[in-house]
XYZ file of C-alpha atoms in Angstrom:
478
model
C -90.835 -19.755 16.185
C -89.081 -16.518 15.562
C -85.378 -16.535 15.345
C -84.407 -14.664 18.534
C -81.167 -13.423 17.064
C -83.149 -11.558 14.503
C -85.118 -8.435 15.102
C -87.963 -7.186 12.984
C -87.288 -3.627 13.940
C -86.926 -1.294 10.842
C -83.664 0.444 9.875
C -84.890 3.254 7.729
C -88.721 3.500 8.337
C -89.914 5.611 11.346
C -91.060 3.271 14.008
C -91.904 3.653 17.742
C -89.232 3.249 20.357
C -91.625 0.754 21.935
C -95.331 0.253 21.934
C -97.764 1.401 19.183
C -97.472 3.949 16.293
C -100.260 5.014 13.913
C -101.082 8.330 12.027
C -98.402 10.774 11.047
C -99.099 14.154 12.450
C -97.911 17.756 12.030
C -95.604 16.825 9.186
C -93.601 19.986 8.176
C -90.380 21.680 7.341
C -89.597 24.336 9.934
C -86.471 26.277 10.607
C -84.175 24.001 8.770
C -85.540 20.738 10.057
C -88.171 18.273 8.998
C -90.628 17.285 11.833
C -92.853 14.198 11.825
C -94.987 13.744 14.760
C -97.060 10.556 15.109
C -99.895 8.984 17.058
C -98.094 7.150 19.885
C -99.114 4.659 22.645
C -95.907 3.930 24.416
C -97.170 1.440 27.015
C -98.208 -1.393 24.793
C -97.977 -2.567 21.107
C -101.688 -3.131 21.125
C -102.545 0.535 21.232
C -104.055 2.661 24.011
C -103.900 6.286 25.128
C -102.626 8.458 22.399
C -99.782 10.975 22.566
C -97.746 12.678 19.934
C -94.213 11.294 19.499
C -91.611 13.264 17.603
C -88.938 12.661 14.990
C -86.793 15.252 13.276
C -84.543 15.110 10.244
C -82.253 17.397 8.236
C -82.599 15.381 4.991
C -85.768 13.203 5.245
C -84.024 9.934 5.568
C -81.841 10.313 8.777
C -84.380 10.713 11.528
C -83.764 11.209 15.352
C -86.463 10.468 17.908
C -87.066 13.517 20.136
C -89.412 12.118 22.731
C -93.160 12.911 23.438
C -94.256 16.477 22.577
C -98.036 16.341 23.355
C -99.808 14.440 26.196
C -103.495 14.074 26.964
C -103.407 16.188 30.128
C -106.441 18.663 29.755
C -110.172 18.057 30.188
C -110.637 18.731 26.374
C -108.123 16.050 25.366
C -108.085 13.630 28.339
C -108.810 10.499 26.255
C -106.216 11.091 23.583
C -104.261 13.620 21.613
C -105.607 12.564 18.139
C -104.531 13.556 14.580
C -103.805 16.956 13.281
C -101.513 19.229 11.236
C -98.916 22.021 11.395
C -98.931 25.568 10.106
C -96.186 28.169 10.074
C -97.503 31.555 10.914
C -96.242 34.862 9.279
C -94.426 35.735 12.565
C -92.318 32.547 12.261
C -94.020 30.553 14.927
C -95.148 26.970 14.418
C -98.753 26.081 15.196
C -100.019 22.547 15.755
C -103.708 21.831 15.445
C -105.082 18.521 16.655
C -108.259 16.726 17.750
C -108.619 16.388 21.517
C -110.658 13.281 22.276
C -112.953 13.019 25.205
C -115.138 9.999 26.066
C -117.796 10.876 28.656
C -118.696 8.076 31.141
C -122.092 6.616 30.630
C -124.291 4.531 28.477
C -123.470 6.144 25.140
C -122.870 4.895 21.592
C -119.913 7.284 21.271
C -120.999 8.010 17.757
C -123.831 10.374 18.102
C -123.679 10.842 21.911
C -120.909 10.697 24.538
C -117.817 11.773 22.681
C -116.119 15.134 22.462
C -113.952 15.880 19.435
C -112.304 19.248 20.091
C -109.889 21.245 17.878
C -106.971 22.257 19.989
C -103.968 24.520 19.128
C -100.504 24.883 20.520
C -97.666 27.175 19.323
C -93.843 26.992 19.362
C -90.940 29.143 18.467
C -88.533 26.242 17.914
C -90.589 23.104 17.217
C -89.634 21.563 20.547
C -91.157 23.700 23.307
C -94.949 24.506 23.199
C -97.397 27.020 24.661
C -100.387 26.195 26.795
C -103.099 24.483 24.913
C -106.007 26.511 23.463
C -109.457 24.879 22.868
C -110.757 26.427 19.531
C -113.709 24.274 18.623
C -115.860 21.719 20.210
C -119.021 19.739 19.347
C -121.501 22.640 19.841
C -119.503 24.663 17.137
C -120.241 22.115 14.418
C -123.517 21.797 12.449
C -126.310 20.017 14.262
C -126.655 17.284 11.679
C -123.111 15.977 12.452
C -122.317 13.215 14.841
C -119.552 13.383 17.547
C -117.030 12.291 14.945
C -115.532 15.509 13.599
C -111.799 15.425 13.501
C -108.286 15.596 11.971
C -107.850 19.296 11.125
C -105.878 20.463 8.041
C -105.042 24.166 7.760
C -104.137 26.257 4.751
C -104.291 29.860 3.403
C -105.905 31.408 0.361
C -105.343 35.201 0.077
C -106.170 36.773 3.503
C -108.423 33.848 4.600
C -107.410 30.798 6.461
C -109.209 27.429 6.018
C -109.615 24.301 8.177
C -110.795 21.051 6.609
C -112.260 18.396 9.020
C -113.382 14.836 8.379
C -116.854 14.251 9.570
C -119.656 11.775 10.009
C -123.329 12.795 9.878
C -125.863 11.404 12.409
C -127.400 9.313 9.605
C -123.898 7.673 9.057
C -122.841 9.367 5.838
C -119.180 10.590 5.610
C -118.122 13.959 4.476
C -116.049 17.066 4.916
C -116.505 20.196 6.988
C -114.797 23.377 5.739
C -114.245 26.211 8.300
C -112.696 29.559 7.766
C -110.929 32.322 9.761
C -110.278 35.903 8.850
C -108.292 36.763 11.911
C -105.585 35.016 13.870
C -106.859 31.395 13.389
C -108.459 31.442 16.790
C -112.110 32.191 15.687
C -113.553 29.866 12.995
C -116.853 30.013 11.184
C -118.611 27.186 9.079
C -117.944 27.727 5.392
C -119.659 24.549 3.992
C -120.470 20.974 4.497
C -119.863 18.585 1.691
C -121.025 14.981 1.673
C -120.209 13.175 -1.657
C -122.124 10.128 -2.589
C -120.774 6.633 -2.152
C -117.903 7.261 0.375
C -119.300 5.310 3.388
C -120.084 6.388 6.875
C -116.878 8.549 7.649
C -114.102 10.455 5.985
C -110.986 10.665 8.095
C -107.614 12.387 7.773
C -108.519 14.978 5.034
C -105.842 16.789 3.089
C -105.827 19.564 0.505
C -102.947 20.886 -1.566
C -101.860 22.035 -4.977
C -99.670 19.839 -7.146
C -98.638 21.162 -10.547
C -101.781 22.742 -12.044
C -104.032 20.547 -9.982
C -105.812 21.239 -6.643
C -105.972 17.879 -4.901
C -108.336 16.735 -2.068
C -107.428 13.577 -0.114
C -109.201 11.616 2.533
C -109.695 8.230 4.019
C -113.287 6.820 3.574
C -114.697 4.157 5.900
C -117.511 1.957 4.980
C -117.013 1.660 1.248
C -117.794 -1.602 -0.436
C -114.804 -3.683 -1.404
C -114.281 -4.417 -5.199
C -112.239 -7.127 -6.906
C -109.347 -4.859 -8.124
C -109.681 -1.876 -5.841
C -110.996 -0.736 -2.485
C -109.855 -3.995 -0.915
C -108.788 -2.999 2.570
C -111.383 -2.457 5.331
C -110.726 1.426 4.965
C -109.018 3.064 2.180
C -106.818 6.237 1.536
C -106.878 8.141 -1.664
C -107.296 11.365 -3.529
C -109.267 13.185 -6.210
C -107.750 15.610 -8.806
C -109.942 18.728 -8.825
C -108.211 20.639 -11.640
C -108.720 24.325 -11.026
C -111.719 23.667 -8.812
C -111.311 24.685 -5.165
C -113.062 23.528 -2.017
C -113.856 27.174 -1.106
C -114.814 28.582 -4.420
C -116.589 25.839 -6.265
C -120.309 25.086 -5.996
C -121.623 21.948 -4.470
C -122.662 20.787 -7.973
C -119.135 21.227 -9.259
C -117.669 19.408 -6.289
C -120.206 16.670 -6.633
C -119.154 16.050 -10.240
C -115.493 15.963 -9.329
C -115.496 14.040 -6.078
C -116.953 10.708 -7.012
C -115.885 7.076 -6.175
C -115.060 6.465 -9.849
C -112.621 9.391 -9.786
C -111.143 8.374 -6.294
C -107.549 6.989 -6.760
C -106.053 5.049 -3.907
C -102.629 6.055 -2.797
C -101.539 2.530 -2.166
C -102.804 -0.833 -3.185
C -101.188 -2.992 -0.499
C -102.317 -4.267 2.901
C -100.809 -1.675 5.015
C -101.364 1.975 4.233
C -103.627 4.600 5.993
C -103.905 8.163 7.196
C -101.222 9.863 4.972
C -100.180 13.489 5.291
C -98.532 15.786 2.713
C -96.212 18.701 3.301
C -93.890 20.928 1.252
C -90.144 20.228 1.339
C -87.408 22.956 1.526
C -87.141 22.959 -2.344
C -90.903 22.941 -2.940
C -91.562 19.276 -3.655
C -94.829 17.876 -2.307
C -93.936 15.113 0.105
C -96.237 12.303 1.442
C -95.819 10.061 4.431
C -98.298 7.492 5.491
C -98.894 5.067 8.343
C -97.962 1.522 7.200
C -101.036 0.032 8.869
C -104.792 -0.020 8.740
C -107.167 0.132 11.687
C -109.554 -2.640 12.507
C -108.037 -5.108 9.832
C -108.353 -8.867 10.114
C -104.575 -9.541 9.835
C -101.855 -8.897 12.427
C -98.270 -8.343 13.277
C -97.526 -11.066 15.868
C -93.748 -11.136 15.311
C -93.173 -7.419 16.088
C -95.627 -7.513 18.925
C -93.488 -10.245 20.481
C -90.710 -7.647 20.385
C -92.811 -5.105 22.185
C -93.657 -2.708 19.345
C -96.109 -2.493 16.266
C -96.306 -0.436 13.047
C -94.052 2.180 11.315
C -94.366 4.810 8.724
C -93.769 4.499 4.978
C -90.646 6.090 3.622
C -91.270 9.635 2.640
C -92.503 9.907 -0.962
C -92.235 12.766 -3.478
C -95.257 13.322 -5.587
C -95.634 14.331 -9.275
C -98.870 14.507 -11.208
C -98.631 13.159 -14.812
C -101.111 11.583 -17.255
C -104.005 12.059 -14.855
C -102.529 10.271 -11.792
C -100.171 11.153 -9.059
C -96.890 9.231 -9.262
C -95.178 8.453 -5.899
C -91.557 7.589 -5.514
C -89.268 7.422 -2.462
C -87.697 10.775 -1.839
C -84.413 11.017 -3.848
C -82.590 11.531 -0.609
C -83.116 7.841 0.168
C -80.226 7.142 -2.155
C -77.987 8.433 0.673
C -78.716 5.136 2.621
C -77.565 2.918 -0.230
C -74.547 0.807 0.592
C -73.089 -2.187 -1.141
C -74.347 -2.509 -4.722
C -74.948 -5.992 -6.280
C -76.062 -7.137 -9.627
C -78.391 -10.150 -9.357
C -79.201 -12.863 -11.734
C -82.717 -14.186 -12.407
C -82.497 -16.801 -9.613
C -80.593 -16.701 -6.365
C -80.295 -15.075 -3.048
C -80.642 -11.408 -1.994
C -78.084 -11.430 0.744
C -79.952 -9.081 3.145
C -83.513 -8.345 4.569
C -82.769 -4.649 4.325
C -82.424 -3.534 0.750
C -83.419 -1.363 -2.169
C -84.016 -3.527 -5.196
C -84.431 -2.079 -8.752
C -85.804 -4.345 -11.456
C -85.997 -3.412 -15.185
C -87.506 -5.203 -18.099
C -84.649 -5.306 -20.615
C -86.911 -5.095 -23.629
C -89.926 -2.782 -23.428
C -91.242 -4.728 -26.453
C -91.734 -7.786 -24.216
C -95.311 -8.595 -23.239
C -94.499 -11.547 -21.039
C -96.034 -12.008 -17.682
C -93.866 -10.744 -14.834
C -93.501 -12.700 -11.584
C -91.198 -12.017 -8.660
C -91.133 -14.883 -6.123
C -89.603 -13.950 -2.729
C -88.455 -16.819 -0.452
C -91.310 -19.051 -1.568
C -93.394 -16.800 0.839
C -95.006 -14.347 -1.580
C -95.325 -13.489 -5.300
C -95.759 -10.102 -7.016
C -97.115 -10.699 -10.572
C -98.240 -8.508 -13.526
C -100.166 -10.592 -15.941
C -102.930 -10.527 -18.414
C -106.304 -11.814 -17.319
C -108.503 -11.689 -20.301
C -108.445 -8.156 -21.695
C -107.161 -6.786 -18.460
C -103.726 -6.516 -16.999
C -103.667 -7.175 -13.231
C -100.934 -6.641 -10.662
C -101.174 -9.048 -7.611
C -99.409 -9.268 -4.349
C -100.004 -12.774 -3.011
C -98.868 -14.419 0.247
C -98.377 -18.162 -0.212
C -98.040 -19.042 3.443
C -98.472 -17.211 6.859
C -95.468 -14.963 6.440
C -98.025 -12.121 6.078
C -99.691 -12.998 9.443
C -103.099 -13.325 7.903
C -102.565 -11.247 4.714
C -103.635 -12.883 1.550
C -104.075 -11.248 -1.776
C -104.128 -7.588 -3.072
C -105.000 -6.877 -6.806
C -105.017 -3.835 -8.999
C -105.571 -3.103 -12.597
C -102.375 -1.649 -14.263
C -100.345 -1.256 -17.411
C -97.803 -3.909 -18.578
C -94.683 -4.364 -16.352
C -91.879 -2.029 -17.218
C -89.920 -1.785 -13.971
C -90.291 -1.809 -10.148
C -88.412 -0.515 -7.196
C -88.712 -2.620 -4.019
C -87.853 -1.478 -0.608
C -87.452 -4.171 2.086
C -86.695 -3.175 5.696
C -86.713 -6.378 7.726
C -90.611 -6.569 8.038
C -91.918 -3.968 5.625
C -92.092 -4.152 1.912
C -92.942 -1.250 -0.393
C -93.219 -1.944 -4.108
C -93.175 0.986 -6.588
C -94.459 -0.239 -9.978
C -93.703 1.487 -13.271
C -91.978 4.593 -11.964
C -94.452 5.080 -9.174
C -97.719 4.635 -11.006
C -98.879 2.356 -8.342
C -97.509 1.308 -4.875
C -98.087 -1.718 -2.846
C -97.066 -1.671 0.907
C -97.180 -4.635 3.125
C -95.839 -6.140 6.287
C -93.849 -9.276 5.451
C -92.322 -11.682 8.090
C -90.228 -14.137 5.942
C -90.746 -17.745 6.799
C -87.710 -18.805 8.601
C -88.276 -22.426 7.670
C -87.186 -21.491 4.150
C -83.914 -19.549 4.735
C -81.760 -18.162 7.510
C -82.828 -14.503 7.714
C -79.261 -13.360 8.516
C -78.330 -14.835 5.086
C -81.093 -13.019 3.037
C -84.003 -13.968 0.838
C -84.317 -16.388 -1.989
C -85.672 -14.835 -5.158
C -86.710 -15.723 -8.702
C -87.383 -13.291 -11.579
C -88.230 -13.729 -15.289
C -85.211 -14.118 -17.536
C -85.982 -10.945 -19.424
C -85.425 -8.863 -16.397
C -82.349 -7.387 -14.809
C -81.912 -6.498 -11.126
C -79.615 -4.376 -8.958
C -79.754 -4.553 -5.161
C -78.335 -2.047 -2.660
C -77.918 -3.020 0.866
C -79.472 -0.259 2.987
C -77.864 1.512 6.043
C -79.709 2.646 9.130
C -81.449 6.015 9.133
C -83.381 5.818 12.382
C -81.674 6.957 15.649
C -83.475 6.352 18.925
C -81.260 7.730 21.801
C -81.196 5.581 24.859
C -83.286 6.930 27.771
């Protein structure tokens, strides 16, 4: 039984005031504030009718909940305000684009028939008050070979032309991308191209497109990809492809087909709980990523948080850097603002908190020993040789993962790790952000008093420093 004195609610990860949270939406920096909207079902932690909840921040780590911004109140979004993006216009106004979901009553499969997926726009002069909704696109505006699943608009500009990227599913259950363009005020859109790469399942959700360093990057969430032993292990995945100087608008289908392959698809996160990320540009030009710390339709659960009336959170915001052919992810440097008491740890002992930032370094980079972190006799994180390969593994020993078991990834030898723990979420950044593992973790209270912290064990050739973390999330009382 859960310790009723303990709460699983997070201190520095964005979470719902109550009920259910999923995809981040409209992530942007606008008029001196960061805005993160999110898919929100306030009535139940099991999900339901979708709204857009709203958080704001001045520094990307102290967030204040601002209430519900968008509700399903029109015929073209009556069954949910689904995912979308933000765009700042040249006149200084903020535009939000999202998918309005409609499920028509009747005997439909809701894949090829019976569903409306509409692109809707609202505008704002301050990020808090919005115009009337405008219906921009509906099913009849999409190519005839597409199913009813066309959603999750991403907006950007190249020269004088605006582009909209949508995730899509063909009627023959092949996933792909639909690129639209607008040469006016982003109200009228024409089809630019369809692109359906081989091997990515039946649907591509939550597309993203941005430039990082000298690379154009396309990102998306494929559904229906076959699992492999050391990658693509979740029911649905989230990842990216580096395009170099290729562009979605200017490259041929052949060029894109050579670039966007399953072999060149890199997952953002190798853990159990990561999906539907968005990127945006910070005030100083850094590319920032935030993801939903969850996965739809998965076999494992979150019973302890559901008992408290809520489910899911975001990851911390991550800054991105492309190096050596991969995108490195690390917590935004502002997260250091939440660091409190600093403690040096031995190789065995207790971490005196369940809300911490733990930095582990291998003292000799010449060492080739296996690495193993054991937390509370609940889970292990290992990096070890398996034949000619080196494999990182996150393994739950008991049911402190509420059904989670093992996630594996090929990697380099262990050099360092940064581990963020926030009561019930764990984010592991391996080797300066080369790989990340995110998971829910509900420590087995039969092993240790949660108010006292977590037992741990490290290899003797590693040093560790722990910072207790302060609260960054403010939810005003109603």
